Short mmCIF file of C-alpha atoms and ligand atoms in Angstrom, two decimals:
data_model
loop_
_atom_site.label_atom_id
_atom_site.label_comp_id
_atom_site.label_asym_id
_atom_site.label_seq_id
_atom_site.Cartn_x
_atom_site.Cartn_y
_atom_site.Cartn_z
CA UNK A 1 66.74 53.11 72.56
CA UNK A 2 65.70 52.77 76.18
CA UNK A 3 61.97 52.16 76.23
CA UNK A 4 59.83 52.72 79.29
CA UNK A 5 56.84 54.82 80.24
CA UNK A 6 58.88 56.16 83.10
CA UNK A 7 61.60 57.60 80.86
CA UNK A 8 59.11 59.10 78.42
CA UNK A 9 58.92 62.85 79.06
CA UNK A 10 55.51 64.12 80.26
CA UNK A 11 52.43 62.90 78.25
CA UNK A 12 50.80 61.61 81.43
CA UNK A 13 47.35 61.51 79.87
CA UNK A 14 48.52 59.33 76.97
CA UNK A 15 50.31 56.94 79.32
CA UNK A 16 47.28 56.67 81.57
CA UNK A 17 44.86 56.02 78.70
CA UNK A 18 47.11 53.38 77.16
CA UNK A 19 47.64 51.51 80.41
CA UNK A 20 43.95 51.63 81.17
CA UNK A 21 43.09 50.33 77.75
CA UNK A 22 45.63 47.51 78.06
CA UNK A 23 44.41 46.38 81.45
CA UNK A 24 40.82 46.15 80.32
CA UNK A 25 40.02 42.68 79.07
CA UNK A 26 40.09 43.76 75.48
CA UNK A 27 42.62 46.12 73.91
CA UNK A 28 41.54 48.40 71.10
CA UNK A 29 42.41 47.19 67.63
CA UNK A 30 43.64 50.61 66.68
CA UNK A 31 44.95 53.75 68.33
CA UNK A 32 45.47 57.16 66.83
CA UNK A 33 48.25 59.13 68.53
CA UNK A 34 47.52 62.76 67.77
CA UNK A 35 49.59 65.81 68.70
CA UNK A 36 52.42 68.13 67.65
CA UNK A 37 55.52 66.74 65.95
CA UNK A 38 58.49 65.86 68.12
CA UNK A 39 56.76 65.35 71.48
CA UNK A 40 57.23 61.59 71.85
CA UNK A 41 54.44 59.91 69.87
CA UNK A 42 56.70 57.37 68.19
CA UNK A 43 58.63 56.61 71.33
CA UNK A 44 55.39 56.14 73.22
CA UNK A 45 54.10 53.80 70.50
CA UNK A 46 57.24 51.66 70.72
CA UNK A 47 57.00 51.65 74.51
CA UNK A 48 53.38 50.58 74.39
CA UNK A 49 54.28 47.83 71.91
CA UNK A 50 56.96 46.56 74.31
CA UNK A 51 54.65 46.89 77.32
CA UNK A 52 51.83 44.95 75.71
CA UNK A 53 54.23 42.05 75.15
CA UNK A 54 56.49 42.28 78.20
CA UNK A 55 56.73 38.92 79.98
CA UNK A 56 57.13 40.37 83.46
CA UNK A 57 55.99 44.00 83.73
CA UNK A 58 57.13 45.94 86.80
CA UNK A 59 54.89 48.62 88.37
CA UNK A 60 52.84 49.02 85.20
CA UNK A 61 55.94 49.54 83.11
CA UNK A 62 58.14 47.39 80.87
CA UNK A 63 60.72 45.24 82.67
CA UNK A 64 63.34 45.97 80.02
CA UNK A 65 65.06 42.62 80.52
CA UNK A 66 62.80 39.82 79.30
CA UNK A 67 63.41 38.28 75.88
CA UNK A 68 60.51 40.26 74.41
CA UNK A 69 61.68 43.60 75.85
CA UNK A 70 65.21 43.02 74.57
CA UNK A 71 63.91 42.49 71.03
CA UNK A 72 61.66 45.53 71.13
CA UNK A 73 64.47 47.68 72.45
CA UNK A 74 66.80 46.65 69.64
CA UNK A 75 64.01 47.29 67.13
CA UNK A 76 64.31 43.70 65.91
CA UNK A 77 61.12 42.14 67.16
CA UNK A 78 59.64 40.09 64.30
CA UNK A 79 56.13 41.16 65.30
CA UNK A 80 56.85 44.86 65.32
CA UNK A 81 56.05 46.25 61.88
CA UNK A 82 56.93 49.85 61.10
CA UNK A 83 55.34 51.59 58.16
CA UNK A 84 57.09 54.92 57.65
CA UNK A 85 56.48 57.44 54.88
CA UNK A 86 58.87 56.92 51.98
CA UNK A 87 59.65 60.54 51.25
CA UNK A 88 56.50 62.37 52.26
CA UNK A 89 53.81 59.71 51.88
CA UNK A 90 53.26 56.10 52.79
CA UNK A 91 53.09 54.27 49.45
CA UNK A 92 50.35 51.90 48.37
CA UNK A 93 52.97 49.21 47.82
CA UNK A 94 53.90 49.36 51.53
CA UNK A 95 50.28 48.90 52.65
CA UNK A 96 49.79 45.99 50.25
CA UNK A 97 52.92 44.25 51.50
CA UNK A 98 51.78 44.78 55.07
CA UNK A 99 48.36 43.31 54.33
CA UNK A 100 50.02 40.25 52.91
CA UNK A 101 52.14 39.85 56.05
CA UNK A 102 49.06 40.22 58.22
CA UNK A 103 47.43 37.19 56.61
CA UNK A 104 49.93 35.08 58.59
CA UNK A 105 49.71 34.71 62.38
CA UNK A 106 52.25 36.58 64.56
CA UNK A 107 55.61 34.82 65.06
CA UNK A 108 55.73 34.89 68.83
CA UNK A 109 54.11 38.04 70.25
CA UNK A 110 50.83 38.06 72.14
CA UNK A 111 50.03 41.26 70.33
CA UNK A 112 51.60 41.93 66.97
CA UNK A 113 52.15 45.69 66.75
CA UNK A 114 51.93 47.70 63.55
CA UNK A 115 53.00 51.33 63.64
CA UNK A 116 51.92 53.65 60.83
CA UNK A 117 53.95 56.80 61.21
CA UNK A 118 52.83 60.32 60.28
CA UNK A 119 49.71 59.32 58.40
CA UNK A 120 48.53 62.94 58.06
CA UNK A 121 50.64 63.39 54.94
CA UNK A 122 49.20 60.30 53.36
CA UNK A 123 45.53 61.29 53.62
CA UNK A 124 45.63 63.13 50.30
CA UNK A 125 46.54 59.85 48.61
CA UNK A 126 43.04 58.42 48.28
CA UNK A 127 44.17 54.94 47.33
CA UNK A 128 46.50 54.59 50.32
CA UNK A 129 44.04 56.16 52.76
CA UNK A 130 41.28 53.78 51.64
CA UNK A 131 43.55 50.79 51.86
CA UNK A 132 44.51 51.82 55.38
CA UNK A 133 40.83 52.22 56.24
CA UNK A 134 40.12 48.70 54.95
CA UNK A 135 42.79 47.32 57.29
CA UNK A 136 41.12 49.14 60.19
CA UNK A 137 37.72 47.80 59.20
CA UNK A 138 38.90 44.20 59.08
CA UNK A 139 41.35 44.07 61.96
CA UNK A 140 43.60 41.01 61.80
CA UNK A 141 43.73 38.66 64.80
CA UNK A 142 46.09 39.49 67.67
CA UNK A 143 47.22 42.66 65.97
CA UNK A 144 47.19 46.21 67.26
CA UNK A 145 47.53 49.12 64.85
CA UNK A 146 48.99 52.39 66.07
CA UNK A 147 48.70 55.42 63.81
CA UNK A 148 50.56 58.62 64.56
CA UNK A 149 49.58 61.98 63.10
CA UNK A 150 50.34 65.65 63.55
CA UNK A 151 47.46 67.56 65.06
CA UNK A 152 47.32 70.05 62.22
CA UNK A 153 46.81 67.50 59.44
CA UNK A 154 43.32 66.43 58.37
CA UNK A 155 42.56 62.76 58.96
CA UNK A 156 39.62 60.99 57.31
CA UNK A 157 36.77 60.91 59.81
CA UNK A 158 36.15 57.27 58.93
CA UNK A 159 39.69 56.49 60.10
CA UNK A 160 39.38 58.57 63.26
CA UNK A 161 36.11 56.87 64.21
CA UNK A 162 37.73 53.44 64.13
CA UNK A 163 40.55 54.32 66.48
CA UNK A 164 40.88 55.10 70.14
CA UNK A 165 42.32 58.62 70.20
CA UNK A 166 45.36 59.19 72.38
CA UNK A 167 46.16 62.92 72.68
CA UNK A 168 49.70 64.27 72.90
CA UNK A 169 50.68 67.78 73.91
CA UNK A 170 53.59 70.20 73.59
CA UNK A 171 56.13 69.46 76.32
CA UNK A 172 56.78 71.86 79.21
CA UNK A 173 59.71 74.06 78.17
CA UNK A 174 61.73 73.30 81.29
CA UNK A 175 61.59 69.56 80.56
CA UNK A 176 62.68 70.11 76.96
CA UNK A 177 65.64 72.23 78.01
CA UNK A 178 66.58 69.70 80.68
CA UNK A 179 66.58 66.92 78.08
CA UNK A 180 68.63 69.03 75.65
CA UNK A 181 71.10 69.78 78.40
CA UNK A 182 71.49 66.13 79.30
CA UNK A 183 71.90 65.05 75.67
CA UNK A 184 74.19 67.76 74.40
CA UNK A 185 75.75 69.53 77.35
CA UNK A 186 74.78 72.95 75.95
CA UNK A 187 74.38 76.03 78.13
CA UNK A 188 71.19 76.63 80.12
CA UNK A 189 70.50 79.78 78.15
CA UNK A 190 70.81 78.06 74.77
CA UNK A 191 68.71 75.11 75.93
CA UNK A 192 65.99 77.44 77.22
CA UNK A 193 65.94 79.40 73.96
CA UNK A 194 65.71 76.23 71.89
CA UNK A 195 62.87 74.87 74.02
CA UNK A 196 60.87 78.08 73.67
CA UNK A 197 61.56 78.53 69.98
CA UNK A 198 60.56 74.92 69.33
CA UNK A 199 57.34 75.53 71.32
CA UNK A 200 57.79 72.49 73.48
CA UNK A 201 58.72 70.05 70.72
CA UNK A 202 61.86 68.17 71.69
CA UNK A 203 62.17 66.81 68.14
CA UNK A 204 62.11 70.29 66.67
CA UNK A 205 64.56 71.61 69.25
CA UNK A 206 66.96 68.79 68.37
CA UNK A 207 66.66 69.64 64.69
CA UNK A 208 67.35 73.33 65.32
CA UNK A 209 70.41 72.36 67.31
CA UNK A 210 71.66 69.83 64.78
CA UNK A 211 71.31 72.23 61.87
CA UNK A 212 72.84 75.04 63.89
CA UNK A 213 69.91 77.26 62.94
CA UNK A 214 70.03 79.33 66.09
CA UNK A 215 73.67 80.25 65.44
CA UNK A 216 72.89 81.08 61.83
CA UNK A 217 70.07 83.38 62.91
CA UNK A 218 72.40 85.05 65.36
CA UNK A 219 74.93 85.57 62.59
CA UNK A 220 72.27 87.10 60.34
CA UNK A 221 71.15 89.50 63.07
CA UNK A 222 74.71 90.43 64.00
CA UNK A 223 75.71 91.15 60.43
CA UNK A 224 72.56 93.03 59.52
CA UNK A 225 73.07 95.35 62.44
CA UNK A 226 76.55 96.19 61.19
CA UNK A 227 75.56 96.71 57.56
CA UNK A 228 74.28 99.89 56.06
CA UNK A 229 71.91 99.94 53.15
CA UNK A 230 73.22 100.79 49.71
CA UNK A 231 76.91 100.12 50.40
CA UNK A 232 78.51 97.83 47.79
CA UNK A 233 79.96 95.45 50.41
CA UNK A 234 76.51 95.10 51.97
CA UNK A 235 75.16 93.69 48.72
CA UNK A 236 77.75 90.96 48.67
CA UNK A 237 77.20 89.96 52.29
CA UNK A 238 73.42 89.87 51.91
CA UNK A 239 73.68 87.76 48.76
CA UNK A 240 76.03 85.42 50.51
CA UNK A 241 73.71 84.92 53.50
CA UNK A 242 70.69 84.49 51.22
CA UNK A 243 72.62 81.81 49.40
CA UNK A 244 73.39 79.92 52.64
CA UNK A 245 69.74 80.23 53.68
CA UNK A 246 68.46 78.89 50.35
CA UNK A 247 70.68 75.85 50.73
CA UNK A 248 68.94 74.91 53.98
CA UNK A 249 66.19 73.49 51.74
CA UNK A 250 63.30 72.18 53.89
CA UNK A 251 64.91 73.64 57.02
CA UNK A 252 64.56 77.11 55.53
CA UNK A 253 61.04 77.25 57.01
CA UNK A 254 62.49 76.76 60.46
CA UNK A 255 64.95 79.60 59.88
CA UNK A 256 62.17 81.91 58.70
CA UNK A 257 60.15 81.05 61.81
CA UNK A 258 63.15 81.90 63.95
CA UNK A 259 63.47 85.27 62.24
CA UNK A 260 59.75 85.87 62.78
CA UNK A 261 60.06 85.11 66.49
CA UNK A 262 62.90 87.61 66.76
CA UNK A 263 60.91 90.34 64.97
CA UNK A 264 57.89 89.59 67.15
CA UNK A 265 60.09 89.91 70.25
CA UNK A 266 61.35 93.30 69.07
CA UNK A 267 57.79 94.50 68.51
CA UNK A 268 56.80 93.27 71.96
CA UNK A 269 59.75 95.08 73.50
CA UNK A 270 58.82 98.23 71.60
CA UNK A 271 55.31 98.09 73.01
CA UNK A 272 56.52 97.83 76.58
CA UNK A 273 56.72 94.08 77.23
CA UNK A 274 59.23 92.87 79.78
CA UNK A 275 62.19 90.70 78.83
CA UNK A 276 60.65 87.67 80.51
CA UNK A 277 58.00 87.57 77.78
CA UNK A 278 60.56 87.22 75.03
CA UNK A 279 61.60 83.99 73.39
CA UNK A 280 64.82 84.92 71.58
CA UNK A 281 66.98 84.95 74.70
CA UNK A 282 70.13 84.26 72.71
CA UNK A 283 69.63 87.64 71.01
CA UNK A 284 69.31 89.78 74.15
CA UNK A 285 72.71 91.44 73.53
CA UNK A 286 71.41 92.78 70.18
CA UNK A 287 67.95 93.92 71.19
CA UNK A 288 68.88 97.52 71.99
CA UNK A 289 70.76 98.07 68.75
CA UNK A 290 67.93 96.48 66.77
CA UNK A 291 65.30 98.68 68.38
CA UNK A 292 67.32 101.78 67.58
CA UNK A 293 67.67 100.70 64.00
CA UNK A 294 64.09 99.77 63.12
CA UNK A 295 60.85 101.54 64.05
CA UNK A 296 57.78 99.52 65.04
CA UNK A 297 56.32 100.13 61.61
CA UNK A 298 59.49 98.88 59.95
CA UNK A 299 59.47 95.78 62.13
CA UNK A 300 55.86 94.93 61.20
CA UNK A 301 56.70 95.45 57.54
CA UNK A 302 59.55 92.98 57.91
CA UNK A 303 57.27 90.49 59.60
CA UNK A 304 54.97 90.68 56.57
CA UNK A 305 57.93 90.13 54.27
CA UNK A 306 58.79 86.90 56.06
CA UNK A 307 55.19 85.70 55.73
CA UNK A 308 55.23 86.57 52.07
CA UNK A 309 58.44 84.60 51.58
CA UNK A 310 56.91 81.56 53.31
CA UNK A 311 53.89 81.71 51.01
CA UNK A 312 56.15 81.91 47.98
CA UNK A 313 58.05 78.85 49.17
CA UNK A 314 54.74 77.02 49.56
CA UNK A 315 54.07 77.78 45.93
CA UNK A 316 57.47 76.36 44.97
CA UNK A 317 58.92 79.68 43.87
CA UNK A 318 62.68 79.73 43.28
CA UNK A 319 64.21 79.39 46.73
CA UNK A 320 67.35 81.41 46.03
CA UNK A 321 65.35 84.28 44.59
CA UNK A 322 62.87 84.30 47.48
CA UNK A 323 65.77 84.45 49.96
CA UNK A 324 67.51 87.28 48.12
CA UNK A 325 64.40 89.44 47.95
CA UNK A 326 63.61 88.73 51.59
CA UNK A 327 67.10 89.42 52.92
CA UNK A 328 67.38 92.74 51.07
CA UNK A 329 63.95 93.61 52.44
CA UNK A 330 65.02 92.78 55.99
CA UNK A 331 68.11 94.97 55.87
ZN1 ZN B 1 59.84 42.71 79.69
#
């Protein structure tokens, strides 16, 4: 991975704060990178780790060529320690092993860097959260801790108060679509839709693209518009699509959000909004047919159905059943 502040999309405030903090005599012992998922927190953390140890920085950025930069770029620096959630949470075993490692001095780096990823999910694990707090309270020599967390998750105030907070924001849509274009060579229209649907999260846009969720949504819309209620062949098609949806597992939420955005767009159109306000650009060819088919009331009812389905999934209801009921309701 190419690491440099310059190649990191947007996040000017974060970059500025980090550089400022580094160039003061004393770096913070701990930073908390807070913001939406998929906007560059991890990449920025790795860049900062490389920058803090670069042997010959250029214009307040990593040189990319010194022995330290080369190791950080390959992810093989012995003083870069990554603690990632195993499954959903960071496990107590991981924190204990880390603490043991931290009792030894760094191998070669001026600043040993420890990155705790996505700690918001771990806060509910009291034992792990307290162990993490202990590490923050007794910072080891020459070691910088970077914690990343989604903005929505609750973080213990005792943890927050021991860190310098570095805020991250949703990326401008045009920069997300430009990046998607460069990476995947997709059309401008598709890139723009993905950027808007992902609300400025490049990570989320990449996931939507990888899982082909936008195409699946388009297929659902296209088929629904051709089906009529109560016909035997409709039942089979709806069951089949519900089955595919259920198999998306954790990505099912993303699909439901996409469907919600489409319904919201239809309601906006129905209340006189112009096309420029809509997000589901890939579905423009179907908007007229959809508006003829469903009244505003019917669209709001369907929006509620999607919310209900999401709540049921949160409660671990049977995924296949939730999808079937929802898809018949959407028809
Ligand atoms: Zn360097």
